[in-house]
Short mmCIF file of C-alpha atoms in Angstrom, two decimals:
data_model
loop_
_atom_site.label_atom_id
_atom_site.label_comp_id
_atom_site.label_asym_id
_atom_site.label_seq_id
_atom_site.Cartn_x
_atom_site.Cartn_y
_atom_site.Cartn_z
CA UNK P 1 124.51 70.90 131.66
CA UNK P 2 123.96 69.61 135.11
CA UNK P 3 124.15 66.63 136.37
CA UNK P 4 120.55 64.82 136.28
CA UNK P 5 118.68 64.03 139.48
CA UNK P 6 118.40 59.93 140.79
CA UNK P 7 116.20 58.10 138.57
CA UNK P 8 112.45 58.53 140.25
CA UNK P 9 111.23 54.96 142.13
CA UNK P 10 107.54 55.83 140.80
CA UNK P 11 106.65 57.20 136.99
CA UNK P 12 102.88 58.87 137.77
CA UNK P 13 102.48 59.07 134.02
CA UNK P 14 103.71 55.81 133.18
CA UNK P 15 100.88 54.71 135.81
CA UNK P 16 98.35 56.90 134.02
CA UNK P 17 98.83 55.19 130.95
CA UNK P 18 98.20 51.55 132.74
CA UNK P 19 95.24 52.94 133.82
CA UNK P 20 93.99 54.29 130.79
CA UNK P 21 94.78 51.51 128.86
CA UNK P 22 92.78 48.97 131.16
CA UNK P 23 89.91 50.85 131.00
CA UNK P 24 90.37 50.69 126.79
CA UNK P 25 90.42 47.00 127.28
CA UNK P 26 87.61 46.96 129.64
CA UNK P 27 85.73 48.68 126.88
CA UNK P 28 86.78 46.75 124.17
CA UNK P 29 85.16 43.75 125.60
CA UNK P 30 81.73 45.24 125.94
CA UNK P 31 79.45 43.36 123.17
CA UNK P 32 76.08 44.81 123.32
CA UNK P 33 74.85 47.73 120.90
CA UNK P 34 76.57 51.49 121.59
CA UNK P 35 79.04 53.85 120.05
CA UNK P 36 82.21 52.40 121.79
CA UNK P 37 80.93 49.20 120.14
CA UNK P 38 81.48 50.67 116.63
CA UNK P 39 84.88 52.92 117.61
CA UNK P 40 88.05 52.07 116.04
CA UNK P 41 90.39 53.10 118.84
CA UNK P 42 88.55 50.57 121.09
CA UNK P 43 87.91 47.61 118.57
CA UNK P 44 91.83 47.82 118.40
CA UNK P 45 91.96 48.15 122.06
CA UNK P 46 93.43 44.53 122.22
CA UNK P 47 96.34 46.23 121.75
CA UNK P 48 96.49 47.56 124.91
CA UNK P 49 98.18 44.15 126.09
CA UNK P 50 101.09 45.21 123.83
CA UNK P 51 101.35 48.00 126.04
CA UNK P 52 101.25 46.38 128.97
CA UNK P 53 103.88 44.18 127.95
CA UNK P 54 106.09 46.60 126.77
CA UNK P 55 105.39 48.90 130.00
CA UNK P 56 106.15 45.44 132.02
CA UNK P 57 109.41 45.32 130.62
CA UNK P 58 110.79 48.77 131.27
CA UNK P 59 109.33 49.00 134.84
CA UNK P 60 111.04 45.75 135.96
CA UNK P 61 114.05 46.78 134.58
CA UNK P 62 114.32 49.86 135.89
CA UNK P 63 113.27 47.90 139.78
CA UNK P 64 114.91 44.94 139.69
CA UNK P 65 117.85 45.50 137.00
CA UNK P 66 120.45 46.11 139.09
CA UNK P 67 118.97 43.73 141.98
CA UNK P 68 118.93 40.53 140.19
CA UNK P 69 122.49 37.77 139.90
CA UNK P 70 122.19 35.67 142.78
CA UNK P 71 119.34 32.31 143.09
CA UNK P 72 118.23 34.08 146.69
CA UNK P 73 117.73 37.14 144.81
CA UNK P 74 115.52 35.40 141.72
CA UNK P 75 113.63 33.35 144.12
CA UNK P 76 112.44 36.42 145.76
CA UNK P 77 112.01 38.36 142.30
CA UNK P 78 109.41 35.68 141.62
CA UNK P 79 107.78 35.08 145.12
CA UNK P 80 106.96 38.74 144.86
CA UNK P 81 105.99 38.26 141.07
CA UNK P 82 103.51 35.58 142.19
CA UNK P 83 102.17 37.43 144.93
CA UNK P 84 101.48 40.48 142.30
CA UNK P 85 100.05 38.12 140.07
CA UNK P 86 98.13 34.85 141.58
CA UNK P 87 95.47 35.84 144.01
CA UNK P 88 93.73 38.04 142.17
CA UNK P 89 93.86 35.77 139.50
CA UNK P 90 92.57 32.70 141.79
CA UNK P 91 89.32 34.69 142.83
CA UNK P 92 88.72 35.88 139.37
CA UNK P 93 88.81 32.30 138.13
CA UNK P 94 87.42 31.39 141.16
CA UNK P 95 84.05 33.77 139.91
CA UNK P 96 83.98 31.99 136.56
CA UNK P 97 83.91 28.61 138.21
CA UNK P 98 80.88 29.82 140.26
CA UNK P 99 79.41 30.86 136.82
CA UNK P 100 79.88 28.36 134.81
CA UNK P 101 78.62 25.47 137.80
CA UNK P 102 75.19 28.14 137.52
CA UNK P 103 75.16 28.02 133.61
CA UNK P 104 75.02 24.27 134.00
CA UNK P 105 72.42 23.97 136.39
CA UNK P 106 70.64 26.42 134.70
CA UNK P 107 71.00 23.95 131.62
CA UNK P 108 70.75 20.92 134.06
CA UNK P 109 67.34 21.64 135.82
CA UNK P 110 65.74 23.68 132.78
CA UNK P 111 66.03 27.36 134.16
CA UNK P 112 66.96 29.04 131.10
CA UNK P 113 68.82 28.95 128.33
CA UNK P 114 72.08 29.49 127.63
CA UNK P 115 74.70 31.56 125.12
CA UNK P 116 77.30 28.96 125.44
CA UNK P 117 77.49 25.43 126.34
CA UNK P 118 78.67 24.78 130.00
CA UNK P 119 81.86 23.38 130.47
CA UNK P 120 82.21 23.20 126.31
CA UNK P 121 85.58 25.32 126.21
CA UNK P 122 85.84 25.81 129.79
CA UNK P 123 87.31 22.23 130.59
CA UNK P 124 88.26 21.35 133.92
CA UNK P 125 91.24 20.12 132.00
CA UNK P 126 91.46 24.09 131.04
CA UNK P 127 90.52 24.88 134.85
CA UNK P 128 93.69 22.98 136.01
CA UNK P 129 96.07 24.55 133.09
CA UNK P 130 94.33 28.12 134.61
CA UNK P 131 95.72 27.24 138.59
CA UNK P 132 99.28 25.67 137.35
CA UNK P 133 99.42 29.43 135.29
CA UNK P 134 100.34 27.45 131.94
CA UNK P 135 97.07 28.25 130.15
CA UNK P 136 98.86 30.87 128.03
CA UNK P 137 101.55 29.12 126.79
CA UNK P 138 100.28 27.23 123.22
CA UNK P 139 98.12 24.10 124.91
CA UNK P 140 94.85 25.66 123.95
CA UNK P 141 94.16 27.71 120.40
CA UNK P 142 91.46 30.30 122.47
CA UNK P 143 91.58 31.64 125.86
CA UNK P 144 89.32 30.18 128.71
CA UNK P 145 87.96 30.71 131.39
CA UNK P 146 88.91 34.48 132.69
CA UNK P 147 90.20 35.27 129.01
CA UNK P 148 92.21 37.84 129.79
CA UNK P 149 94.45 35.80 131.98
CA UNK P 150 95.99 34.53 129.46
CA UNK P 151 98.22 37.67 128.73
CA UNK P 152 99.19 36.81 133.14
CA UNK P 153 100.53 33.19 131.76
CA UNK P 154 102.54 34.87 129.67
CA UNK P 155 104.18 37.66 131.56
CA UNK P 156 104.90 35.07 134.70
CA UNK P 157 106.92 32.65 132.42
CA UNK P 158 108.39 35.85 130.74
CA UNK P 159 109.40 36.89 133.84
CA UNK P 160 111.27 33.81 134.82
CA UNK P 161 113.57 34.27 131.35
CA UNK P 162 113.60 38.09 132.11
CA UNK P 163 115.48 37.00 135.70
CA UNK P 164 117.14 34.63 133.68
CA UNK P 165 118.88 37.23 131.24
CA UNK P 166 119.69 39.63 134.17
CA UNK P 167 121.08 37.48 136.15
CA UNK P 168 123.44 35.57 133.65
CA UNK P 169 124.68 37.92 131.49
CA UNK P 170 124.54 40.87 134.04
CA UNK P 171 126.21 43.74 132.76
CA UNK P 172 124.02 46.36 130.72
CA UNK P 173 125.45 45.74 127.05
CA UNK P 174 124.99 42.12 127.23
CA UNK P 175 121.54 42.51 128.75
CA UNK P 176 120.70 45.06 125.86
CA UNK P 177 121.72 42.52 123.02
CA UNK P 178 120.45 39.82 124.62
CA UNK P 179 117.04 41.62 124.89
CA UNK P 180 117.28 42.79 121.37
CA UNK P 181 117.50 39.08 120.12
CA UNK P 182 114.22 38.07 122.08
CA UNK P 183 112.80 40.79 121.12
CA UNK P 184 113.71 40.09 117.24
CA UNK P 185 112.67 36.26 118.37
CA UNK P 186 109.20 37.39 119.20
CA UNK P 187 108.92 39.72 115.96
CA UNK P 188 109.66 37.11 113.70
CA UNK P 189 107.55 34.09 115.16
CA UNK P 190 104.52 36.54 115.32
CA UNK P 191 105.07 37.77 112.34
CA UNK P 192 105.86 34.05 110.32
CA UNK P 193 103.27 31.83 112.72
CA UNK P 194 101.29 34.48 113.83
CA UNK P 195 100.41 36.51 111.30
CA UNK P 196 99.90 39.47 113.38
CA UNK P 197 99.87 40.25 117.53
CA UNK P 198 96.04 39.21 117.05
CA UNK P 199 96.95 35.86 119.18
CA UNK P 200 96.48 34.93 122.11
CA UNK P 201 96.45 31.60 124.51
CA UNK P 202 98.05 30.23 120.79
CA UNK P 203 100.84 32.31 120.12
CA UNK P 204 100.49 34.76 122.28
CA UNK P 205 103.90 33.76 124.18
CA UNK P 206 106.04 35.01 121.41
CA UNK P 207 103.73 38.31 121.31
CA UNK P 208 104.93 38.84 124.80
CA UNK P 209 108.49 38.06 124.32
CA UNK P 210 108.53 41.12 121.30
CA UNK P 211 106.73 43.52 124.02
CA UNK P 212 108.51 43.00 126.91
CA UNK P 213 112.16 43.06 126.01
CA UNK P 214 111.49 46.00 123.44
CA UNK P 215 110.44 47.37 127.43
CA UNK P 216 113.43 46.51 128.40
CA UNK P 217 115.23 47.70 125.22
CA UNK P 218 113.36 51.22 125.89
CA UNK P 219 114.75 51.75 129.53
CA UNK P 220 118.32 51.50 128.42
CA UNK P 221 117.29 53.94 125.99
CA UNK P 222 115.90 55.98 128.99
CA UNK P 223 119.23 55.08 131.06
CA UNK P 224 121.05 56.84 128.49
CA UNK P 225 118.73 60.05 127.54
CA UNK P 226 117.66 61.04 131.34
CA UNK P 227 118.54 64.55 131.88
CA UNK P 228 119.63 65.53 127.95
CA UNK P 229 116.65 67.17 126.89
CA UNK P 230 114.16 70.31 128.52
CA UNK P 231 111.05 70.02 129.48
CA UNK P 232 109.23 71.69 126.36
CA UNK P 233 110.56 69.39 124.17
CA UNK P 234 109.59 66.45 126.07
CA UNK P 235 106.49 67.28 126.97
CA UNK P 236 105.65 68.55 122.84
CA UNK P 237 107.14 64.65 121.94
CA UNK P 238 104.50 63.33 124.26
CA UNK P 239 101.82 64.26 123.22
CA UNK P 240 102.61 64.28 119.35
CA UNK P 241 103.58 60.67 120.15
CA UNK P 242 100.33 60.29 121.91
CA UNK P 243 97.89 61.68 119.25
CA UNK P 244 99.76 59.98 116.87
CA UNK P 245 98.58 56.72 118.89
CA UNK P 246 95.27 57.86 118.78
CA UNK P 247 94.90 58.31 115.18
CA UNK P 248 96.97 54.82 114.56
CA UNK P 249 94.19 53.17 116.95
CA UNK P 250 91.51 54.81 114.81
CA UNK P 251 92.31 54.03 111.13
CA UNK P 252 94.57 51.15 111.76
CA UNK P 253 93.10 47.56 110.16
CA UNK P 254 94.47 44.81 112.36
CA UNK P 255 97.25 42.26 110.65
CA UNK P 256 100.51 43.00 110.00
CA UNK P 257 100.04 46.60 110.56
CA UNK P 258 100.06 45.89 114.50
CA UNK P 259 103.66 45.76 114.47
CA UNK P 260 103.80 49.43 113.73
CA UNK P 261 102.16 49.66 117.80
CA UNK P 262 105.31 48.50 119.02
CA UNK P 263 107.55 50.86 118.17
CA UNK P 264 105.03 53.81 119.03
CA UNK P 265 103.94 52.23 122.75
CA UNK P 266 108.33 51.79 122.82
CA UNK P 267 108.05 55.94 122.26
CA UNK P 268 105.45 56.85 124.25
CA UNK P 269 106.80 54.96 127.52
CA UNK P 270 110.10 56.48 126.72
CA UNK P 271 109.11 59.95 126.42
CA UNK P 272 106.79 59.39 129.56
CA UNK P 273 109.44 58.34 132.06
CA UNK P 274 111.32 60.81 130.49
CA UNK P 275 109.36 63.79 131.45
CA UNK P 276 108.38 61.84 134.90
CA UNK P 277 112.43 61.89 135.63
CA UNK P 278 112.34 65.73 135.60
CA UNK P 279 109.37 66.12 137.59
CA UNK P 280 107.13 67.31 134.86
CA UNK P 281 104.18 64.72 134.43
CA UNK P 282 101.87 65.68 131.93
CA UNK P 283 99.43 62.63 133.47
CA UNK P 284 100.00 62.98 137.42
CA UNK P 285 96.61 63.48 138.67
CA UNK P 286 94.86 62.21 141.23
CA UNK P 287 92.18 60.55 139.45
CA UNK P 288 94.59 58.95 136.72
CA UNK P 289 97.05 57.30 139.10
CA UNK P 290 94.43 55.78 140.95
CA UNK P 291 93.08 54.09 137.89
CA UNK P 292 96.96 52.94 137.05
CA UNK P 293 97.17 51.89 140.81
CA UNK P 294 93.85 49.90 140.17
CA UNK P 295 94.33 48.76 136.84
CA UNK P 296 95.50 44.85 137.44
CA UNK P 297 92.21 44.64 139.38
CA UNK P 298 90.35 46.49 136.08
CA UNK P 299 92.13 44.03 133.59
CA UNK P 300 91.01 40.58 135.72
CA UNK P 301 87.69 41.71 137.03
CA UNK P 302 86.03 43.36 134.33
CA UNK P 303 84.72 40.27 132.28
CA UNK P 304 83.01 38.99 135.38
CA UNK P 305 81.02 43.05 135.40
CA UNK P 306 80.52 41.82 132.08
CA UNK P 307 79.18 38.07 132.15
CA UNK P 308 76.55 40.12 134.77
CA UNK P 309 75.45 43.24 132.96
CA UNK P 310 74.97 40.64 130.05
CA UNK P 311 73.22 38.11 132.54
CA UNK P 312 70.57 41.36 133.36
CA UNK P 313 70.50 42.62 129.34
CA UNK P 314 69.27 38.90 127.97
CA UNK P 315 67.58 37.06 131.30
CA UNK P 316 65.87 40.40 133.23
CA UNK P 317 65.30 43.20 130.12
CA UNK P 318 64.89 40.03 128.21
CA UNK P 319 66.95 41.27 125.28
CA UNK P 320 67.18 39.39 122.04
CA UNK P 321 71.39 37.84 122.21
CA UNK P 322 72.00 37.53 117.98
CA UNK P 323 72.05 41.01 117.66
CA UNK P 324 74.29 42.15 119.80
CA UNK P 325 71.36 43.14 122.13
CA UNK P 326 68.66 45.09 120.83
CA UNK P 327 69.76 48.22 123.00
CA UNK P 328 69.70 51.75 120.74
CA UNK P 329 73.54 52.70 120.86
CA UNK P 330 72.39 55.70 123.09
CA UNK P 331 70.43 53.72 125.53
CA UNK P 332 73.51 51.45 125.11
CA UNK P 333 75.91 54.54 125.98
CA UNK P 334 74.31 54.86 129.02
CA UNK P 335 74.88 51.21 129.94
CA UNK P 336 78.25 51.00 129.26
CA UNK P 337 78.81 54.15 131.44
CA UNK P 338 76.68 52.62 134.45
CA UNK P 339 79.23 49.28 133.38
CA UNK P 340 82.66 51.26 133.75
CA UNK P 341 81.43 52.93 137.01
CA UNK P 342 80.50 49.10 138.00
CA UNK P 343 84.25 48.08 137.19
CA UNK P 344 85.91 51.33 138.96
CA UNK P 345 83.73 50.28 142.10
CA UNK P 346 84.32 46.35 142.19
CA UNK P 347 88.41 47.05 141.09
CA UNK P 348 88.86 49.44 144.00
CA UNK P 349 87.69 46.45 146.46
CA UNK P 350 89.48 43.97 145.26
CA UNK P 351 92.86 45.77 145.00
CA UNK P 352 92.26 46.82 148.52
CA UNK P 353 90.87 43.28 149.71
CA UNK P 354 92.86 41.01 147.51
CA UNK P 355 95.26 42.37 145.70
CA UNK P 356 97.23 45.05 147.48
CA UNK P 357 96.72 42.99 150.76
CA UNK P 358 98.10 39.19 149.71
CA UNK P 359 100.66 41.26 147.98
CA UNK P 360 101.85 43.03 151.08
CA UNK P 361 101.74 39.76 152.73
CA UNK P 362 103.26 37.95 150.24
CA UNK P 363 106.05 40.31 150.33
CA UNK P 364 106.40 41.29 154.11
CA UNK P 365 107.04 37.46 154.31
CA UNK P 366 110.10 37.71 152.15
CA UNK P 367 111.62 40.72 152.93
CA UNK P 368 111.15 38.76 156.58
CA UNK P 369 113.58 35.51 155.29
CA UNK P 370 115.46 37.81 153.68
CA UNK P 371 116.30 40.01 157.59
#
């Protein structure tokens, strides 16, 4: 058998699937009256942040394993981190601020009324925890806020002990049991506290902790399988391991049986950047990678798309709120597809505007101290 090729810098299918599963999440959160509403593979689409964390794990260890041991060289791991991370996450927040000030004058000066109390959950106490990036880490039982930030909490302080590991214990065995003990840390305290991988801002920490190093425990498993099997039979495990996730998505009741995701999401990133090494993506199209490339933009801005399309649905069609909206789920259809054209449009500018371009920045500046 021949020798395999250098391990790809980019895995277009492994991108795919971050698209893909944004756009699940993105749908999950839509609350007003339409078939997605009542589909099982979306209503578990919370999920989705399992995958993320798991893909999280195995991309960083394949970039930065073998780049991390020295303080200079964690410092700059995180400054880049932070630049991925932070200002998208500042104007997102910075939209629900502007949101919530107009729910309260609404409130305030007797415009309308309101679904939710101003300022009720969304504490300035809340809005400092958001900008200090410590709002996922157990001080409040329910997200606030830009809810899905939470899951960004998470990963940042994840990725200080992930630099952590690397850098100590350096060499790839020790890393490996290392990262199986977090990862058995994280099984057991959402399994005992938890209950499930159904928390979030509470628990969610420890949700992260089983995700990410079972990443990390999946690239050495990818380290050691790249070039040992063909083509066929990679490709055939792919997508029996992804119609497999389908159908777990779809019949799956959420509790303990979430733990079963992890393994599978562990299988289908495996099998992915396995067929990606040899050059045989069954996910590298155009259209796909751009939705992976966009899909940190799709994950933080879609709940703002959604405060609005709900904003038109109650205050401008006038739209009862206690049932879900009184929009026929085909009429409803239609909205949601006018909705995740609406995030695919506002994502692309703000990963060009704010994302990609602080991140470049953020970056030229250190590769700059580090010339």
């Amino acid at each position: 058998m021949s020798a395999p090729s250098p391990p790809p810098r980019f895995f277009p299918g492994l991108e795919s699937l971050r698209g893909v599963a944004a756009l699940t999440v993105a749908l999950y959160h839509v609350s007003w009256q339409s078939h997605f509403v009542h589909w099982s593979f979306v209503r578990n689409g919370a999920l989705m942040v399992d995958f993320f964390f798991v893909l999280s794990g195995f991309v960083l260890f394949h970039s930065y394993g073998q780049k991390l041991g020295t303080w200079a060289a964690t410092a700059r791991f995180m400054t880049i981190r932070f630049g991925r991370l932070y200002p998208l996450h500042l104007a997102s927040l910075t939209a629900f601020v502007v949101i919530e000030c107009a729910k309260w004058s609404a409130v305030r000066f007797q415009f309308a009324n309101v679904a939710s109390v101003p300022f009720a959950q969304n504490t300035p106490g809340a809005l400092i925890a958001n900008l200090l990036l410590i709002h996922g880490l157990g001080i409040y039982d329910q997200p606030t806020w830009n809810t899905p930030s939470w899951s960004i909490s998470v990963e940042f302080y994840i990725y200080m002990l992930f630099a952590l590991v690397v850098g100590v214990f350096r060499k790839k065995p020790l890393v490996l049991a290392t990262s199986g003990a977090l990862a058995v840390v994280g099984l057991l305290a959402s399994w005992r506290v938890a209950g499930g991988l159904d928390s979030t801002a509470k628990y969610g920490f420890f949700r992260g902790l089983l995700g990410f190093f079972c990443g990390v425990i999946a690239w050495h498993c990818y380290d050691r399988l790249r070039g040992r099997f063909g083509r066929r039979m990679l490709a055939g495990v792919s997508v029996a391991l992804g119609v497999a996730a389908v159908v777990f998505l779809c019949w799956m009741e959420r509790g303990l049986a979430d733990f079963f995701a992890i393994p599978l999401f562990v299988g289908i990133v495996l099998a992915t950047a396995l067929l990606d090494s040899q050059g045989a993506s069954l996910l590298d199209s155009r259209g796909l990678v751009w939705l992976g490339t966009i899909s940190y933009s799709v994950y933080m801005v879609h709940p703002v798309v959604v405060w609005a399309f709900e904003f038109v649905l109650q205050y401008v069609l006038k739209l009862p709120r206690p049932d879900y909206y009184a929009t026929g789920v085909w009429t409803g259809d239609a909205v949601v597809l006018v909705y995740a054209a609406v995030v695919l449009i506002v994502s692309g500018w703000t990963f060009r505007h704010i994302e990609d371009r602080f991140r470049r920045k953020i970056r030229a500046s250190v590769e700059g101290e580090r010339a």
